[in-house]
Amino acid sequence: MTDAKNQKRSVIRLLRSHGITPTSQRVKIAAALFEKPQHLTADQVMLMVNQDRKKVSKATIYNTLGLFAEKGLLKELTVDANRAYYDSTTHNHHHFFNQETQEMSDIAADDIEIKLPEQLPEGTEIERVEMVVYLRNKD
Amino acid sequence: MTDAKNQKRSVIRLLRSHGITPTSQRVKIAAALFEKPQHLTADQVMLMVNQDRKKVSKATIYNTLGLFAEKGLLKELTVDANRAYYDSTTHNHHHFFNQETQEMSDIAADDIEIKLPEQLPEGTEIERVEMVVYLRNKD
DNA sequence: CTGCTTGCAAAGGCTTTGCAGAACA
DNA sequence: TGTTCTGCAAAGCCTTTGCAAGCAG
């Protein structure tokens, strides 16, 4: 069996295991996303997925990214007020973001240390912690 | 002299000290913002400022908030993909953000501890660090 | 078959911009 | 008087939504 077919199968398995019906569009999007750890905007996903003849519509890209995030396959990041970024790696970690180049990279878990406050506002609990180190180019 | 007049004078001084020509609209906006530490969206500033007869236009609100942020009077926060928040306190600190209520609050500097990575991506330097603890209501 | 998905285009929310008139220095 | 600022409306960008046609189970 070819590698491509194997990859497709494992993507389908991944979707099913998260309660997502694997349509051809979703499989195509998932294959692009989960190929490697990366941080992508909806537009970038659109470009990756629409290289060939069979196009996936913008609406479906957005709906699918939203669905994947909701089902825990992706993490939506709030690093840039102008557009959403989706992280194909969902384990807990943080980010560098270079605003000049729009490039994001991960901060390895053991390169950072955060001691959170013990006192939270009345009646609340932590949902998640997002830390972003904004960078600029030197000189 | 009245307190209101004194407050107006100090706002004008503040603007001038940051190289901003104090027009009546800017003074009005600044007076609302710097009354106390707070986190406001453009819309909220609009509401605060337009209680009385003399209205400030939406364009001017946006332009002024952008100008204040550029001149270092305000800090623009990226906590919510849907809208920008402006923090009237610019010293370095972090935030709680309750997504259900849209409420933000400060995390006191000594309630938190962050050890940043020593290794930054090639050719970059840190511009700022933004950490947000996203909250949900308990139960 | 019956419901879930897709694609298109239109609508929506926040923010920026072009430009003419008003205010400032 | 020359420059800067304001307000209005229009435009822009990213994202969501309504709906008819298509596909999955």
Short mmCIF file of C-alpha atoms (C1' of nucleotides) in Angstrom, two decimals:
data_model
loop_
_atom_site.label_atom_id
_atom_site.label_comp_id
_atom_site.label_asym_id
_atom_site.label_seq_id
_atom_site.Cartn_x
_atom_site.Cartn_y
_atom_site.Cartn_z
CA MET A 1 0.00 0.00 0.00
CA THR A 2 1.27 3.50 -0.75
CA ASP A 3 2.30 5.95 1.94
CA ALA A 4 -0.35 8.39 0.73
CA LYS A 5 -3.06 5.83 1.28
CA ASN A 6 -1.71 4.97 4.70
CA GLN A 7 -1.65 8.60 5.65
CA LYS A 8 -5.22 9.05 4.48
CA ARG A 9 -6.31 6.08 6.53
CA SER A 10 -4.69 7.35 9.67
CA VAL A 11 -6.26 10.78 9.16
CA ILE A 12 -9.67 9.17 8.78
CA ARG A 13 -9.08 7.21 11.95
CA LEU A 14 -8.06 10.41 13.73
CA LEU A 15 -11.22 12.21 12.65
CA ARG A 16 -13.48 9.32 13.60
CA SER A 17 -11.83 9.02 17.00
CA HIS A 18 -12.83 12.62 17.64
CA GLY A 19 -16.41 12.14 16.53
CA ILE A 20 -15.98 13.84 13.17
CA THR A 21 -17.47 12.41 9.98
CA PRO A 22 -14.57 12.13 7.53
CA THR A 23 -15.71 13.83 4.35
CA SER A 24 -13.24 14.29 1.52
CA GLN A 25 -12.79 17.98 2.32
CA ARG A 26 -12.15 17.32 5.98
CA VAL A 27 -9.66 14.60 5.21
CA LYS A 28 -7.82 16.87 2.81
CA ILE A 29 -7.67 19.70 5.34
CA ALA A 30 -6.63 17.38 8.15
CA ALA A 31 -3.91 15.80 6.02
CA ALA A 32 -2.43 19.24 5.36
CA LEU A 33 -2.66 20.32 8.98
CA PHE A 34 -1.38 17.26 10.73
CA GLU A 35 1.51 16.54 8.41
CA LYS A 36 3.70 18.37 10.91
CA PRO A 37 3.47 20.78 13.85
CA GLN A 38 2.57 24.17 12.45
CA HIS A 39 0.62 27.39 12.99
CA LEU A 40 -1.63 28.38 10.16
CA THR A 41 -4.23 30.98 9.33
CA ALA A 42 -7.43 30.06 7.51
CA ASP A 43 -5.98 31.67 4.42
CA GLN A 44 -2.81 29.62 4.54
CA VAL A 45 -4.83 26.43 4.92
CA MET A 46 -6.88 27.52 1.93
CA LEU A 47 -3.73 27.91 -0.16
CA MET A 48 -2.27 24.56 0.91
CA VAL A 49 -5.45 22.68 0.22
CA ASN A 50 -6.33 24.34 -3.08
CA GLN A 51 -3.16 23.65 -5.05
CA ASP A 52 -4.84 21.11 -7.29
CA ARG A 53 -8.06 21.00 -9.29
CA LYS A 54 -10.53 20.03 -6.57
CA LYS A 55 -11.05 23.20 -4.56
CA VAL A 56 -12.43 23.45 -1.05
CA SER A 57 -14.55 26.54 -0.46
CA LYS A 58 -13.64 29.24 1.97
CA ALA A 59 -16.80 28.58 4.01
CA THR A 60 -15.84 24.95 4.42
CA ILE A 61 -12.30 25.86 5.47
CA TYR A 62 -13.64 28.12 8.19
CA ASN A 63 -16.30 25.70 9.30
CA THR A 64 -13.85 22.83 9.38
CA LEU A 65 -11.20 24.70 11.34
CA GLY A 66 -13.88 25.71 13.82
CA LEU A 67 -15.09 22.14 14.08
CA PHE A 68 -11.60 20.72 14.57
CA ALA A 69 -10.88 23.28 17.28
CA GLU A 70 -14.16 22.49 19.01
CA LYS A 71 -13.40 18.77 18.94
CA GLY A 72 -9.94 19.32 20.34
CA LEU A 73 -7.95 18.43 17.27
CA LEU A 74 -6.60 21.96 16.87
CA LYS A 75 -5.90 24.83 19.19
CA GLU A 76 -7.05 28.27 18.17
CA LEU A 77 -4.49 30.90 19.14
CA THR A 78 -5.12 34.53 19.96
CA VAL A 79 -1.82 36.12 19.07
CA ASP A 80 -2.80 38.58 16.39
CA ALA A 81 -5.84 40.79 16.52
CA ASN A 82 -6.19 40.64 12.74
CA ARG A 83 -6.68 36.94 12.18
CA ALA A 84 -6.96 33.61 13.94
CA TYR A 85 -4.10 31.11 13.98
CA TYR A 86 -4.63 27.39 14.34
CA ASP A 87 -2.01 25.25 15.99
CA SER A 88 -1.79 21.64 14.85
CA THR A 89 -0.15 20.74 18.15
CA THR A 90 -2.58 20.77 21.04
CA HIS A 91 -0.43 19.84 23.99
CA ASN A 92 0.19 22.68 26.37
CA HIS A 93 2.91 25.05 25.18
CA HIS A 94 3.57 28.70 24.40
CA HIS A 95 4.73 30.82 21.50
CA PHE A 96 7.06 33.33 20.01
CA PHE A 97 5.40 35.63 17.53
CA ASN A 98 7.38 37.92 15.26
CA GLN A 99 5.00 40.66 14.27
CA GLU A 100 7.20 41.92 11.48
CA THR A 101 7.30 38.59 9.67
CA GLN A 102 4.11 37.06 11.11
CA GLU A 103 6.17 34.00 11.98
CA MET A 104 5.26 31.86 14.97
CA SER A 105 7.33 29.27 16.73
CA ASP A 106 6.90 27.11 19.77
CA ILE A 107 8.52 27.69 23.10
CA ALA A 108 9.63 24.32 24.39
CA ALA A 109 7.95 23.44 27.67
CA ASP A 110 11.22 23.14 29.58
CA ASP A 111 12.52 26.48 28.30
CA ILE A 112 9.94 28.33 30.27
CA GLU A 113 8.52 28.38 33.74
CA ILE A 114 5.33 30.01 34.90
CA LYS A 115 4.11 30.23 38.45
CA LEU A 116 0.45 31.13 38.32
CA PRO A 117 -1.35 33.11 41.00
CA GLU A 118 -3.21 31.03 43.55
CA GLN A 119 -5.97 33.55 43.92
CA LEU A 120 -8.40 33.61 41.02
CA PRO A 121 -11.32 35.99 40.72
CA GLU A 122 -14.34 34.80 42.76
CA GLY A 123 -16.25 31.91 41.23
CA THR A 124 -13.93 31.24 38.31
CA GLU A 125 -11.49 28.55 37.28
CA ILE A 126 -8.69 28.46 34.73
CA GLU A 127 -9.64 27.35 31.26
CA ARG A 128 -6.25 27.78 29.67
CA VAL A 129 -3.15 29.93 29.82
CA GLU A 130 -1.78 31.56 26.73
CA MET A 131 1.56 33.27 26.79
CA VAL A 132 3.02 34.99 23.78
CA VAL A 133 6.51 36.46 23.55
CA TYR A 134 6.30 39.09 20.85
CA LEU A 135 9.52 39.53 18.94
CA ARG A 136 11.00 42.13 16.65
CA ASN A 137 13.95 41.77 14.33
CA LYS A 138 17.23 42.93 15.86
CA ASP A 139 18.56 46.21 14.33
CA MET B 1 -10.56 76.02 40.92
CA THR B 2 -12.84 73.01 40.49
CA ASP B 3 -11.65 69.44 40.49
CA ALA B 4 -12.94 69.01 36.95
CA LYS B 5 -10.77 71.85 35.75
CA ASN B 6 -7.75 70.48 37.56
CA GLN B 7 -8.31 67.08 36.03
CA LYS B 8 -8.61 68.60 32.60
CA ARG B 9 -5.36 70.49 33.09
CA SER B 10 -3.47 67.41 34.14
CA VAL B 11 -4.83 65.46 31.17
CA ILE B 12 -3.67 68.21 28.84
CA ARG B 13 -0.26 68.12 30.45
CA LEU B 14 -0.15 64.36 30.03
CA LEU B 15 -0.98 64.58 26.34
CA ARG B 16 1.54 67.32 25.67
CA SER B 17 4.25 65.39 27.51
CA HIS B 18 3.71 62.57 25.03
CA GLY B 19 3.83 64.83 21.99
CA ILE B 20 0.08 64.83 21.41
CA THR B 21 -1.81 68.01 20.54
CA PRO B 22 -4.63 68.23 23.08
CA THR B 23 -7.81 68.75 21.08
CA SER B 24 -11.13 68.75 22.88
CA GLN B 25 -11.95 65.24 21.67
CA ARG B 26 -8.63 63.84 22.76
CA VAL B 27 -8.91 65.45 26.17
CA LYS B 28 -12.38 64.04 26.62
CA ILE B 29 -11.25 60.55 25.64
CA ALA B 30 -8.13 60.74 27.79
CA ALA B 31 -10.11 61.97 30.79
CA ALA B 32 -12.40 58.95 30.52
CA LEU B 33 -9.53 56.51 30.05
CA PHE B 34 -7.14 57.71 32.70
CA GLU B 35 -9.68 58.27 35.42
CA LYS B 36 -8.71 54.82 36.74
CA PRO B 37 -6.97 51.62 35.63
CA GLN B 38 -9.29 49.86 33.21
CA HIS B 39 -9.53 47.76 30.09
CA LEU B 40 -11.85 49.09 27.44
CA THR B 41 -12.91 48.32 23.90
CA ALA B 42 -13.36 51.10 21.35
CA ASP B 43 -17.08 50.69 21.72
CA GLN B 44 -16.99 51.09 25.48
CA VAL B 45 -14.91 54.25 25.14
CA MET B 46 -17.46 55.50 22.63
CA LEU B 47 -20.27 54.97 25.13
CA MET B 48 -18.41 56.63 27.98
CA VAL B 49 -17.50 59.65 25.95
CA ASN B 50 -20.83 60.14 24.23
CA GLN B 51 -23.12 60.42 27.26
CA ASP B 52 -23.71 64.11 26.77
CA ARG B 53 -24.62 66.31 23.83
CA LYS B 54 -21.23 66.78 22.24
CA LYS B 55 -20.52 63.50 20.44
CA VAL B 56 -17.15 62.23 19.32
CA SER B 57 -17.27 60.26 16.09
CA LYS B 58 -16.36 56.62 15.83
CA ALA B 59 -13.50 57.42 13.44
CA THR B 60 -11.99 59.81 15.94
CA ILE B 61 -12.31 57.27 18.75
CA TYR B 62 -10.42 54.70 16.71
CA ASN B 63 -7.82 57.15 15.49
CA THR B 64 -7.28 58.50 18.99
CA LEU B 65 -6.93 55.10 20.63
CA GLY B 66 -4.42 54.16 17.95
CA LEU B 67 -2.51 57.38 18.49
CA PHE B 68 -2.44 56.98 22.27
CA ALA B 69 -1.19 53.42 21.93
CA GLU B 70 1.49 54.49 19.47
CA LYS B 71 2.65 57.24 21.82
CA GLY B 72 2.82 54.85 24.74
CA LEU B 73 -0.08 56.22 26.71
CA LEU B 74 -2.14 53.07 26.31
CA LYS B 75 -1.37 49.42 25.80
CA GLU B 76 -3.29 47.54 23.18
CA LEU B 77 -4.09 44.02 24.33
CA THR B 78 -4.59 40.93 22.21
CA VAL B 79 -6.85 38.84 24.37
CA ASP B 80 -9.90 38.45 22.21
CA ALA B 81 -9.89 37.75 18.51
CA ASN B 82 -13.07 39.73 18.03
CA ARG B 83 -12.04 43.16 19.25
CA ALA B 84 -9.12 45.14 20.60
CA TYR B 85 -8.86 46.06 24.26
CA TYR B 86 -6.97 49.10 25.48
CA ASP B 87 -5.36 49.09 28.88
CA SER B 88 -5.06 52.44 30.62
CA THR B 89 -2.21 51.04 32.68
CA THR B 90 0.98 50.60 30.71
CA HIS B 91 3.40 49.23 33.26
CA ASN B 92 4.26 45.60 32.73
CA HIS B 93 1.60 43.22 33.99
CA HIS B 94 -0.64 40.40 32.88
CA HIS B 95 -4.32 39.56 32.75
CA PHE B 96 -7.18 37.34 33.59
CA PHE B 97 -9.85 37.22 30.92
CA ASN B 98 -13.24 35.66 31.50
CA GLN B 99 -14.55 34.78 28.09
CA GLU B 100 -18.08 34.21 29.30
CA THR B 101 -18.44 37.68 30.77
CA GLN B 102 -15.77 39.49 28.71
CA GLU B 103 -14.35 40.77 31.99
CA MET B 104 -10.65 41.47 32.32
CA SER B 105 -8.65 42.00 35.43
CA ASP B 106 -5.01 42.54 36.24
CA ILE B 107 -2.66 39.95 37.62
CA ALA B 108 -0.47 41.68 40.14
CA ALA B 109 3.20 41.49 39.23
CA ASP B 110 4.18 39.66 42.40
CA ASP B 111 1.40 37.08 42.03
CA ILE B 112 3.08 35.63 39.02
CA GLU B 113 6.50 34.51 38.00
CA ILE B 114 7.75 33.89 34.50
CA LYS B 115 11.15 32.54 33.58
CA LEU B 116 11.64 33.27 29.90
CA PRO B 117 13.77 31.19 27.57
CA GLU B 118 17.30 32.44 27.05
CA GLN B 119 17.39 31.29 23.46
CA LEU B 120 15.38 33.44 21.10
CA PRO B 121 14.97 32.77 17.39
CA GLU B 122 18.00 33.96 15.39
CA GLY B 123 18.23 37.72 14.90
CA THR B 124 15.29 38.68 17.09
CA GLU B 125 14.75 40.38 20.40
CA ILE B 126 11.80 40.54 22.77
CA GLU B 127 9.37 43.36 22.20
CA ARG B 128 6.93 42.45 24.93
CA VAL B 129 5.46 39.47 26.72
CA GLU B 130 1.74 39.03 26.99
CA MET B 131 0.29 36.38 29.18
CA VAL B 132 -3.43 35.80 29.50
CA VAL B 133 -5.10 33.42 31.91
CA TYR B 134 -8.44 32.58 30.36
CA LEU B 135 -11.14 31.88 32.91
CA ARG B 136 -14.53 30.28 32.92
CA ASN B 137 -17.21 30.51 35.56
CA LYS B 138 -17.14 27.66 38.04
CA ASP B 139 -20.16 25.26 37.54
"C1'" DC C 1 -34.29 8.01 2.33
"C1'" DT C 2 -33.00 11.50 6.01
"C1'" DG C 3 -29.84 14.25 7.89
"C1'" DC C 4 -25.33 16.19 7.66
"C1'" DT C 5 -22.11 18.89 4.45
"C1'" DT C 6 -20.73 21.82 0.93
"C1'" DG C 7 -20.42 25.96 -1.84
"C1'" DC C 8 -21.86 30.30 -3.15
"C1'" DA C 9 -22.98 34.71 -2.19
"C1'" DA C 10 -24.58 37.83 1.01
"C1'" DA C 11 -24.34 39.67 5.46
"C1'" DG C 12 -21.88 40.99 9.76
"C1'" DG C 13 -18.64 43.06 13.10
"C1'" DC C 14 -14.68 45.64 13.85
"C1'" DT C 15 -11.49 48.85 12.00
"C1'" DT C 16 -9.42 51.91 8.51
"C1'" DT C 17 -9.53 55.35 4.98
"C1'" DG C 18 -10.74 59.32 1.63
"C1'" DC C 19 -12.04 63.60 1.67
"C1'" DA C 20 -14.28 68.11 2.68
"C1'" DG C 21 -14.93 71.25 6.21
"C1'" DA C 22 -13.38 72.85 10.92
"C1'" DA C 23 -9.98 73.82 14.33
"C1'" DC C 24 -5.40 74.78 15.68
"C1'" DA C 25 -0.71 77.12 15.76
"C1'" DT D 1 -2.58 80.98 6.39
"C1'" DG D 2 -0.78 76.40 6.36
"C1'" DT D 3 -1.16 72.27 8.80
"C1'" DT D 4 -3.48 69.11 11.62
"C1'" DC D 5 -7.79 67.10 13.11
"C1'" DT D 6 -12.65 65.70 12.83
"C1'" DG D 7 -16.73 63.54 11.06
"C1'" DC D 8 -19.22 61.13 7.72
"C1'" DA D 9 -19.73 57.60 4.76
"C1'" DA D 10 -17.67 54.18 2.17
"C1'" DA D 11 -14.55 50.58 1.87
"C1'" DG D 12 -11.83 46.62 3.76
"C1'" DC D 13 -10.68 42.46 6.05
"C1'" DC D 14 -11.74 38.36 8.35
"C1'" DT D 15 -15.38 35.45 9.55
"C1'" DT D 16 -20.16 33.73 9.79
"C1'" DT D 17 -24.56 32.54 7.92
"C1'" DG D 18 -28.75 31.33 4.81
"C1'" DC D 19 -30.00 28.35 1.65
"C1'" DA D 20 -30.22 25.08 -2.27
"C1'" DA D 21 -27.89 21.22 -4.09
"C1'" DG D 22 -24.90 17.11 -3.00
"C1'" DC D 23 -23.23 13.35 -0.20
"C1'" DA D 24 -22.92 10.00 3.78
"C1'" DG D 25 -24.89 6.36 6.33
#
